[in-house]
PDB file of C-alpha atoms in Angstrom:
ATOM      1  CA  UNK A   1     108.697-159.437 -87.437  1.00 46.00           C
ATOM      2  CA  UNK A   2     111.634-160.205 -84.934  1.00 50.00           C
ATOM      3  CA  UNK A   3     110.524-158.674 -81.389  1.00 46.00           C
ATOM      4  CA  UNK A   4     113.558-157.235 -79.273  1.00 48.00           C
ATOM      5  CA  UNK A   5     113.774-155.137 -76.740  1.00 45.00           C
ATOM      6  CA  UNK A   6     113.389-151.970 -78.433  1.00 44.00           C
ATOM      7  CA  UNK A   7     110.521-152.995 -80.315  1.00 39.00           C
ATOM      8  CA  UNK A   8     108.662-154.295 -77.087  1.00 39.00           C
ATOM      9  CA  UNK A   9     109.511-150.682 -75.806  1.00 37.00           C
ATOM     10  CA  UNK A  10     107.982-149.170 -78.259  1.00 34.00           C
ATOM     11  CA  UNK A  11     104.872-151.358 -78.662  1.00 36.00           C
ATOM     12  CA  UNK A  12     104.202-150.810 -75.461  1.00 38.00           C
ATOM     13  CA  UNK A  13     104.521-146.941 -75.137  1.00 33.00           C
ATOM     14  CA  UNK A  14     102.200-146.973 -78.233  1.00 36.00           C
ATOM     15  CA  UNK A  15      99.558-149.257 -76.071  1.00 36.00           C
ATOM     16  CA  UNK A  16      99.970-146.490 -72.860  1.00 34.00           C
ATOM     17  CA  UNK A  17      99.134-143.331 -76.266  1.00 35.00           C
ATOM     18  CA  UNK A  18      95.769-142.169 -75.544  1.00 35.00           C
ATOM     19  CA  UNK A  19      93.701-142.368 -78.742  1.00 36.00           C
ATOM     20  CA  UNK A  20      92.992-139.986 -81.032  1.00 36.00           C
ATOM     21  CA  UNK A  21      89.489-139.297 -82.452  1.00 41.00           C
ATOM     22  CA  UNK A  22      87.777-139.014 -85.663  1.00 49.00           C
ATOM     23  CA  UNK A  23      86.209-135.792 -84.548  1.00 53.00           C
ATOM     24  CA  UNK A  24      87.871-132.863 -84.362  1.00 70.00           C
ATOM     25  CA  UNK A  25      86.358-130.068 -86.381  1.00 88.00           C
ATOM     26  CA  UNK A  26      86.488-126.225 -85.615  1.00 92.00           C
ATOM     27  CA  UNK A  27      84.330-123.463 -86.990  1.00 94.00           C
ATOM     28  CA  UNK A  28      85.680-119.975 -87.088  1.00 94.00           C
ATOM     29  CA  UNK A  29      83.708-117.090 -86.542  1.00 94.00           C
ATOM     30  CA  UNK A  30      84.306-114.768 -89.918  1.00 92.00           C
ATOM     31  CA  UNK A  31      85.475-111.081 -88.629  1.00 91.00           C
ATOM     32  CA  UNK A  32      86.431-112.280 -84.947  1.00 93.00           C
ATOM     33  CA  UNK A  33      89.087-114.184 -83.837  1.00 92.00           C
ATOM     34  CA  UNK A  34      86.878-117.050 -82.138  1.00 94.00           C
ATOM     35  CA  UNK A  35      86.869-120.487 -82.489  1.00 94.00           C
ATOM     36  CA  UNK A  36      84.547-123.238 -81.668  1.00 96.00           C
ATOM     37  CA  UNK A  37      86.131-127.272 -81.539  1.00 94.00           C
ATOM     38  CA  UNK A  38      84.247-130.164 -81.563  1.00 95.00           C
ATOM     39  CA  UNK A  39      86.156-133.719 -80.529  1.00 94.00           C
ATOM     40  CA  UNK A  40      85.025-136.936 -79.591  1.00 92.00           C
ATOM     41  CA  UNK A  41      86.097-136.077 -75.776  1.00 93.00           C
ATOM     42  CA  UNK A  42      83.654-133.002 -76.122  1.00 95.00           C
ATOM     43  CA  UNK A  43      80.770-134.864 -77.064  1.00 95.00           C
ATOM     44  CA  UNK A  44      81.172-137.896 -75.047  1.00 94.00           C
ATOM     45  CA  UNK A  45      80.564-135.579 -71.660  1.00 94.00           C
ATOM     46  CA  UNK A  46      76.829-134.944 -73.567  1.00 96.00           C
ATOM     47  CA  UNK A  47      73.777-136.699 -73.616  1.00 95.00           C
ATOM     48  CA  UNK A  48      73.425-139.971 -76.160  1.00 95.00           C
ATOM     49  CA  UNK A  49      70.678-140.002 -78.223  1.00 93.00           C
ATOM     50  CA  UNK A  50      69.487-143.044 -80.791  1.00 91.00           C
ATOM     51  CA  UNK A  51      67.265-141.802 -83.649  1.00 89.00           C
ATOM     52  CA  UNK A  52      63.791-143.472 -82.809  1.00 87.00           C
ATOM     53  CA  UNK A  53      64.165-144.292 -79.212  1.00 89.00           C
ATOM     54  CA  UNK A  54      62.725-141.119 -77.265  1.00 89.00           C
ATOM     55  CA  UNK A  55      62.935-137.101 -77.428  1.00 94.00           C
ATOM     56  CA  UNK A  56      65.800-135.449 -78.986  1.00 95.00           C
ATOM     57  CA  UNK A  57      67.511-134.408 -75.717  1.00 96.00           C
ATOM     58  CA  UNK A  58      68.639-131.036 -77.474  1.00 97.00           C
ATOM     59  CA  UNK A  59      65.556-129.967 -79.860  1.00 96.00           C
ATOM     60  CA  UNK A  60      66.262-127.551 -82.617  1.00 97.00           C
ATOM     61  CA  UNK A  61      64.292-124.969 -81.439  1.00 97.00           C
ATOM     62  CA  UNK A  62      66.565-124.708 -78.556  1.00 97.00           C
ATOM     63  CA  UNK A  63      69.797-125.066 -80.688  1.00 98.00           C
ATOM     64  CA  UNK A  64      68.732-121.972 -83.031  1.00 98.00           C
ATOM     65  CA  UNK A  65      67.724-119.788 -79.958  1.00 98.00           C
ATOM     66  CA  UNK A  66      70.848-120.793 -78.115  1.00 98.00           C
ATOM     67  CA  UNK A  67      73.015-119.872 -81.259  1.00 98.00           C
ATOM     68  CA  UNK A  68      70.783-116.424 -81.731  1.00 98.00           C
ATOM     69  CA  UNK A  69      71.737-115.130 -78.541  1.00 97.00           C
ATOM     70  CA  UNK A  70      75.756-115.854 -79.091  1.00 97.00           C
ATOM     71  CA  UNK A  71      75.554-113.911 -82.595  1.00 97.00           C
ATOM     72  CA  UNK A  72      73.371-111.244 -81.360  1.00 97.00           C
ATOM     73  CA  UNK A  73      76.514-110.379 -78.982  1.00 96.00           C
ATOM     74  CA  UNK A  74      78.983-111.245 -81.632  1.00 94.00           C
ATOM     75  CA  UNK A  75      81.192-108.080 -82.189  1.00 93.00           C
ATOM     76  CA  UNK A  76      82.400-108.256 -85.714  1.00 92.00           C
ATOM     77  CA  UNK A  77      85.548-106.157 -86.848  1.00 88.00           C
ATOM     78  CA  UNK A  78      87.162-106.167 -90.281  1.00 85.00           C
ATOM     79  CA  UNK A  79      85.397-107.164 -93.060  1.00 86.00           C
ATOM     80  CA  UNK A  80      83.028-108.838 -90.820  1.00 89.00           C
ATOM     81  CA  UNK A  81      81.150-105.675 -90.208  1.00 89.00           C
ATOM     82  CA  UNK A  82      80.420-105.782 -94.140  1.00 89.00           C
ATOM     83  CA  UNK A  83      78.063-108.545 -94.629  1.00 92.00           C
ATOM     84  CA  UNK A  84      74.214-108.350 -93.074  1.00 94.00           C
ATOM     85  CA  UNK A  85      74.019-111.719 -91.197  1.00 96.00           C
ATOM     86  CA  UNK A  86      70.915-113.469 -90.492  1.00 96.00           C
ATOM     87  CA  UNK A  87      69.824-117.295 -89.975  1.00 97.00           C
ATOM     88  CA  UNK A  88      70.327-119.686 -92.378  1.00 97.00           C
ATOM     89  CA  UNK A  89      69.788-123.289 -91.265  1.00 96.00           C
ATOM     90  CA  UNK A  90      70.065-126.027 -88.439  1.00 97.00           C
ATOM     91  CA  UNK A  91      71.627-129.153 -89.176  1.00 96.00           C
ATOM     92  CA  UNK A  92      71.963-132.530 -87.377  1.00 95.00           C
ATOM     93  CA  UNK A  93      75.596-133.783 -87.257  1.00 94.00           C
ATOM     94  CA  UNK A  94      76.244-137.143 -86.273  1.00 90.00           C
ATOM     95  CA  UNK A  95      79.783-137.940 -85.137  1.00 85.00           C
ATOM     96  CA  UNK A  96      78.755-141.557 -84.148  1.00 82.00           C
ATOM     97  CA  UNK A  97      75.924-143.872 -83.374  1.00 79.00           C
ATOM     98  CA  UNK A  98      74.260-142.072 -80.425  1.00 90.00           C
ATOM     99  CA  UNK A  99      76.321-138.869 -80.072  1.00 94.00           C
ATOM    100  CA  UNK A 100      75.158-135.368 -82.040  1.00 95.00           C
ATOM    101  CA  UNK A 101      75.154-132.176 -82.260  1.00 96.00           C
ATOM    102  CA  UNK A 102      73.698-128.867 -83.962  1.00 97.00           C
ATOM    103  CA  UNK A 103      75.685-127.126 -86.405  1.00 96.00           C
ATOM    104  CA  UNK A 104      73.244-123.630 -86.662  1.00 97.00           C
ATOM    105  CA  UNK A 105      74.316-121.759 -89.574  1.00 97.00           C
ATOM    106  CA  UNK A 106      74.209-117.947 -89.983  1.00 97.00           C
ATOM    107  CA  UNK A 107      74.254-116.118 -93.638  1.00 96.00           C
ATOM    108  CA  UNK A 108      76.185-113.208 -94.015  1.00 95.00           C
ATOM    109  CA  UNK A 109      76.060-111.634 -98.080  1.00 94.00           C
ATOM    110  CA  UNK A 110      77.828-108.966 -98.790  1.00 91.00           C
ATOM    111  CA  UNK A 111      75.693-105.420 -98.279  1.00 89.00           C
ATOM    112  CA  UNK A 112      77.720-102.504 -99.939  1.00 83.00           C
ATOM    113  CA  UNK A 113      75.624-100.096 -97.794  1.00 81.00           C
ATOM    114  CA  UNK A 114      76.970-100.824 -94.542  1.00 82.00           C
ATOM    115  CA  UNK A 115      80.229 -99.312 -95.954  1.00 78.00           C
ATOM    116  CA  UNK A 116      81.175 -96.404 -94.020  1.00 72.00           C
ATOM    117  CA  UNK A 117      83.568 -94.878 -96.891  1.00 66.00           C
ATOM    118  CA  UNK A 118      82.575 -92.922 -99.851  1.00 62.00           C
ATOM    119  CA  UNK A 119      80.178 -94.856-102.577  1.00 60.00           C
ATOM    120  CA  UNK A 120      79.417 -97.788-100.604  1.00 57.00           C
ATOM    121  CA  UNK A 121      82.526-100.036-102.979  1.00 66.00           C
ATOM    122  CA  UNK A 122      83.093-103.666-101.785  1.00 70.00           C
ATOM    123  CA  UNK A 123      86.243-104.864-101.172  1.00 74.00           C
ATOM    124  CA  UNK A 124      88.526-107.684-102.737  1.00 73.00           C
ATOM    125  CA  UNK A 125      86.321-110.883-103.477  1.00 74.00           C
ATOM    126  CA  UNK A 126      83.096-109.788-101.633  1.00 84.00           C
ATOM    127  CA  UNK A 127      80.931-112.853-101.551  1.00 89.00           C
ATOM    128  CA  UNK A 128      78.812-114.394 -99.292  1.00 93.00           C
ATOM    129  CA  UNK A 129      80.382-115.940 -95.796  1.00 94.00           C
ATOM    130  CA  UNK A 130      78.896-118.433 -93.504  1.00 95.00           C
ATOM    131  CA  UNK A 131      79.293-118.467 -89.448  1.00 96.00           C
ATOM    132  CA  UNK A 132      78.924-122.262 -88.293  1.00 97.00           C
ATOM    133  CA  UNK A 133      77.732-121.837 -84.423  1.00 97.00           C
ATOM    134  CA  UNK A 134      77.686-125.639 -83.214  1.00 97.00           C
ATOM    135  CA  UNK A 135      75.493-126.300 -79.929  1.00 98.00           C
ATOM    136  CA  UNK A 136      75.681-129.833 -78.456  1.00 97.00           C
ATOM    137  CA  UNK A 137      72.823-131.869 -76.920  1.00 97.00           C
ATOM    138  CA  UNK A 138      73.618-130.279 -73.439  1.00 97.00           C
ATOM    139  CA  UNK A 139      72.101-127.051 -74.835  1.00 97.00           C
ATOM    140  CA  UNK A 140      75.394-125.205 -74.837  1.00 97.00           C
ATOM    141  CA  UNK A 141      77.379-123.950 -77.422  1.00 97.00           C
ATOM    142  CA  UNK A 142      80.870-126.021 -77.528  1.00 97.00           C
ATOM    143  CA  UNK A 143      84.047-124.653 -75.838  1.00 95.00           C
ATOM    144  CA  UNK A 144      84.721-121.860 -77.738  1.00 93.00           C
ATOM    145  CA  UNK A 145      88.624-120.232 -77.868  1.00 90.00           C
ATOM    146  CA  UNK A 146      90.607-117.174 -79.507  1.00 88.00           C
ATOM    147  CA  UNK A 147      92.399-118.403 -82.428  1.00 79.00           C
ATOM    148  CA  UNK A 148      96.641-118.573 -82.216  1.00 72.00           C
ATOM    149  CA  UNK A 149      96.916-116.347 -84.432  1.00 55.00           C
ATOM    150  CA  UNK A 150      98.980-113.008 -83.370  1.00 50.00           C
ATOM    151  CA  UNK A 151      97.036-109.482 -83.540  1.00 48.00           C
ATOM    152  CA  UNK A 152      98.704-108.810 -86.477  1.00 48.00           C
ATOM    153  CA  UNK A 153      98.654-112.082 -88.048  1.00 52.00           C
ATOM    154  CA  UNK A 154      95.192-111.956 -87.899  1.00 48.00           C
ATOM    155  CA  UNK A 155      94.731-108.413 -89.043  1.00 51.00           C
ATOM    156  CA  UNK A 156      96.956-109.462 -91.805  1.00 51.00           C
ATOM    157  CA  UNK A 157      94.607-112.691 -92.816  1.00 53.00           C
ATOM    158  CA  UNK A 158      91.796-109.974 -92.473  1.00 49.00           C
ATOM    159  CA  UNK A 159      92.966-107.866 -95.722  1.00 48.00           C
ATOM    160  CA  UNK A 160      95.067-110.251 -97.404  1.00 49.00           C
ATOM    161  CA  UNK A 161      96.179-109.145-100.935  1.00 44.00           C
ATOM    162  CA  UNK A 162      94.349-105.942-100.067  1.00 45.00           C
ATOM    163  CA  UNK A 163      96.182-103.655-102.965  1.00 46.00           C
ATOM    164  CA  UNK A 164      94.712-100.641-101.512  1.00 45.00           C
ATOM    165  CA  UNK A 165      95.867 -98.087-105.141  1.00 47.00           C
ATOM    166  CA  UNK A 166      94.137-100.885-107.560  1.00 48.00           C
ATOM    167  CA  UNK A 167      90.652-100.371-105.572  1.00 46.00           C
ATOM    168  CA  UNK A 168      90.876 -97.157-105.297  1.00 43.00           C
ATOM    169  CA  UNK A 169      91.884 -97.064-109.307  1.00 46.00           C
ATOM    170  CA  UNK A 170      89.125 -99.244-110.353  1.00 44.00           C
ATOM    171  CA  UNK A 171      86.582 -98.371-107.819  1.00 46.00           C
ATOM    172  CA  UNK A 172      85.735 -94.900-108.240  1.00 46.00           C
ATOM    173  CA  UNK A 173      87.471 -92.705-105.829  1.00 46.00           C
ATOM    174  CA  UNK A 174      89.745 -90.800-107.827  1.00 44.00           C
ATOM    175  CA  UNK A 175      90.127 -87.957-105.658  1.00 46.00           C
ATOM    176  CA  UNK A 176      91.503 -90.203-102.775  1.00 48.00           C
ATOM    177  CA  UNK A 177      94.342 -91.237-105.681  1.00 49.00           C
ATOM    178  CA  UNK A 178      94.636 -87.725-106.011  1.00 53.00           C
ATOM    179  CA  UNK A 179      95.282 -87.368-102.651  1.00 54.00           C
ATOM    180  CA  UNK A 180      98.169 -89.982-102.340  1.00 55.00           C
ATOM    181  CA  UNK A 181     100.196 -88.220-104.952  1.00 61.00           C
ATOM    182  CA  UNK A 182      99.776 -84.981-103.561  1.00 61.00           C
ATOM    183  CA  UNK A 183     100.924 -86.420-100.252  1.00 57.00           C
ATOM    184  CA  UNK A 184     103.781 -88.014-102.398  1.00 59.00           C
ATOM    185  CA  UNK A 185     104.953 -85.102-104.210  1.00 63.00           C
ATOM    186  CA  UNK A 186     104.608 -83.042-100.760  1.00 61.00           C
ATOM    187  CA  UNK A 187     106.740 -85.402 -99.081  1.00 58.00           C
ATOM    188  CA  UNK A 188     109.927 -85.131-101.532  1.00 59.00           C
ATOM    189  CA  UNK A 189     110.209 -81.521-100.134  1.00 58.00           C
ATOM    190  CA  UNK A 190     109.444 -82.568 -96.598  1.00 55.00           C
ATOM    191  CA  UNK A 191     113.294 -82.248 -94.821  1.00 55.00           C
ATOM    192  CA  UNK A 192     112.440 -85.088 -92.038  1.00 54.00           C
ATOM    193  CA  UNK A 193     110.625 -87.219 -93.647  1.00 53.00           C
ATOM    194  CA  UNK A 194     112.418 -90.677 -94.208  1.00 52.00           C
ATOM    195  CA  UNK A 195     114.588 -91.753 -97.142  1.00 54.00           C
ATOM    196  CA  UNK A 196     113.099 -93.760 -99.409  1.00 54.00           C
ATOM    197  CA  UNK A 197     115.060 -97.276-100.062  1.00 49.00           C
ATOM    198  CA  UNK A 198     116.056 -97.453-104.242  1.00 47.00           C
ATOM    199  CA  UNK A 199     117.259-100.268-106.084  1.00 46.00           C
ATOM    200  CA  UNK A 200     121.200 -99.903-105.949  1.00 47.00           C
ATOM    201  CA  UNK A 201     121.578 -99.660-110.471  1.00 47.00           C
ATOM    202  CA  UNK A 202     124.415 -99.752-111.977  1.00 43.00           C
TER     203      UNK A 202
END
């Protein structure tokens, strides 16, 4: 490798770069648009801990009750509001030698009868979700944020390939389907309402 004077230039910008971590990870809160992150500059402003030498400074005990009381305000919208959450587990991450943290784990299957509509249907690909509440050895939760996404980007990740007719075809509610053609055959009579866009055939 020939050094010049752009190359020395850029060498030593790269030298002046701070560095980037391993540890980055982020844990979304299902049905909310929070966000908790995890880097290496996070948990280097915690206490160190080797396994053997001493007390955990951050016992799990303290980790579950310190997630508890950030669900128990959580307020869930969307789907979210669909699944009956409890605990699950408490696990301990290790992002190096002597730096760790909680990752407290809340269970959320789906319950049909929390479903305000008629029936008690699910929606498109009910399953089980998980909430990941991380809680460093400081005994706090990490930073938490609102995700970048726009109101209605997010309400549009929230019912993603929703197909509202094919539910309410294959779920039971005929009489709502009922209802949609009624409105639709009402609605060709209906002087102000808008023009509907056809394909231009010829």
């Amino acid at each position: 490798m020939k050094w010049n004077a752009s190359t020395a230039i850029v060498f030593a910008v790269l030298l002046t770069l701070p560095s980037t971590s391993g540890v980055a990870d982020e844990f979304e809160v299902y049905g909310t648009p929070a966000v908790f992150t995890v880097t290496s500059e996070i948990l280097a402003k915690t206490p160190e801990w080797k396994i053997g030498e001493g007390p955990i400074p951050c016992g799990i005990g303290t980790a579950i009750q310190v997630a508890k009381e950030r669900h128990d305000k959580t307020e869930f919208g969307g789907f979210g509001e669909l699944h009956a959450w409890s605990y699950h587990r408490a696990v301990l991450v290790s992002a190096d030698d002597n730096r760790f943290y909680w990752l407290v784990t809340y269970k959320g299957p789906y319950d049909p009868s929390l479903f305000n509509g008629p029936g008690g249907y699910s929606y498109p690909g009910a399953r089980t979700r998980y909430i990941h509440y991380p809680v460093l050895m400081s005994g706090e939760l990490a930073p938490e944020r609102a995700r970048n996404d726009k109101p209605a980007e997010y309400r549009s990740r929230m019912i993603k390939d929703f197909d509202y007719r094919n539910v309410i075809e294959t779920a039971g509610w005929p009489h709502l389907l009922n209802d949609i053609e009624e409105w639709h055959e009402r609605r060709k009579d209906d002087p102000f309402a808008p023009a509907e866009t056809k394909p231009n055939v010829r």
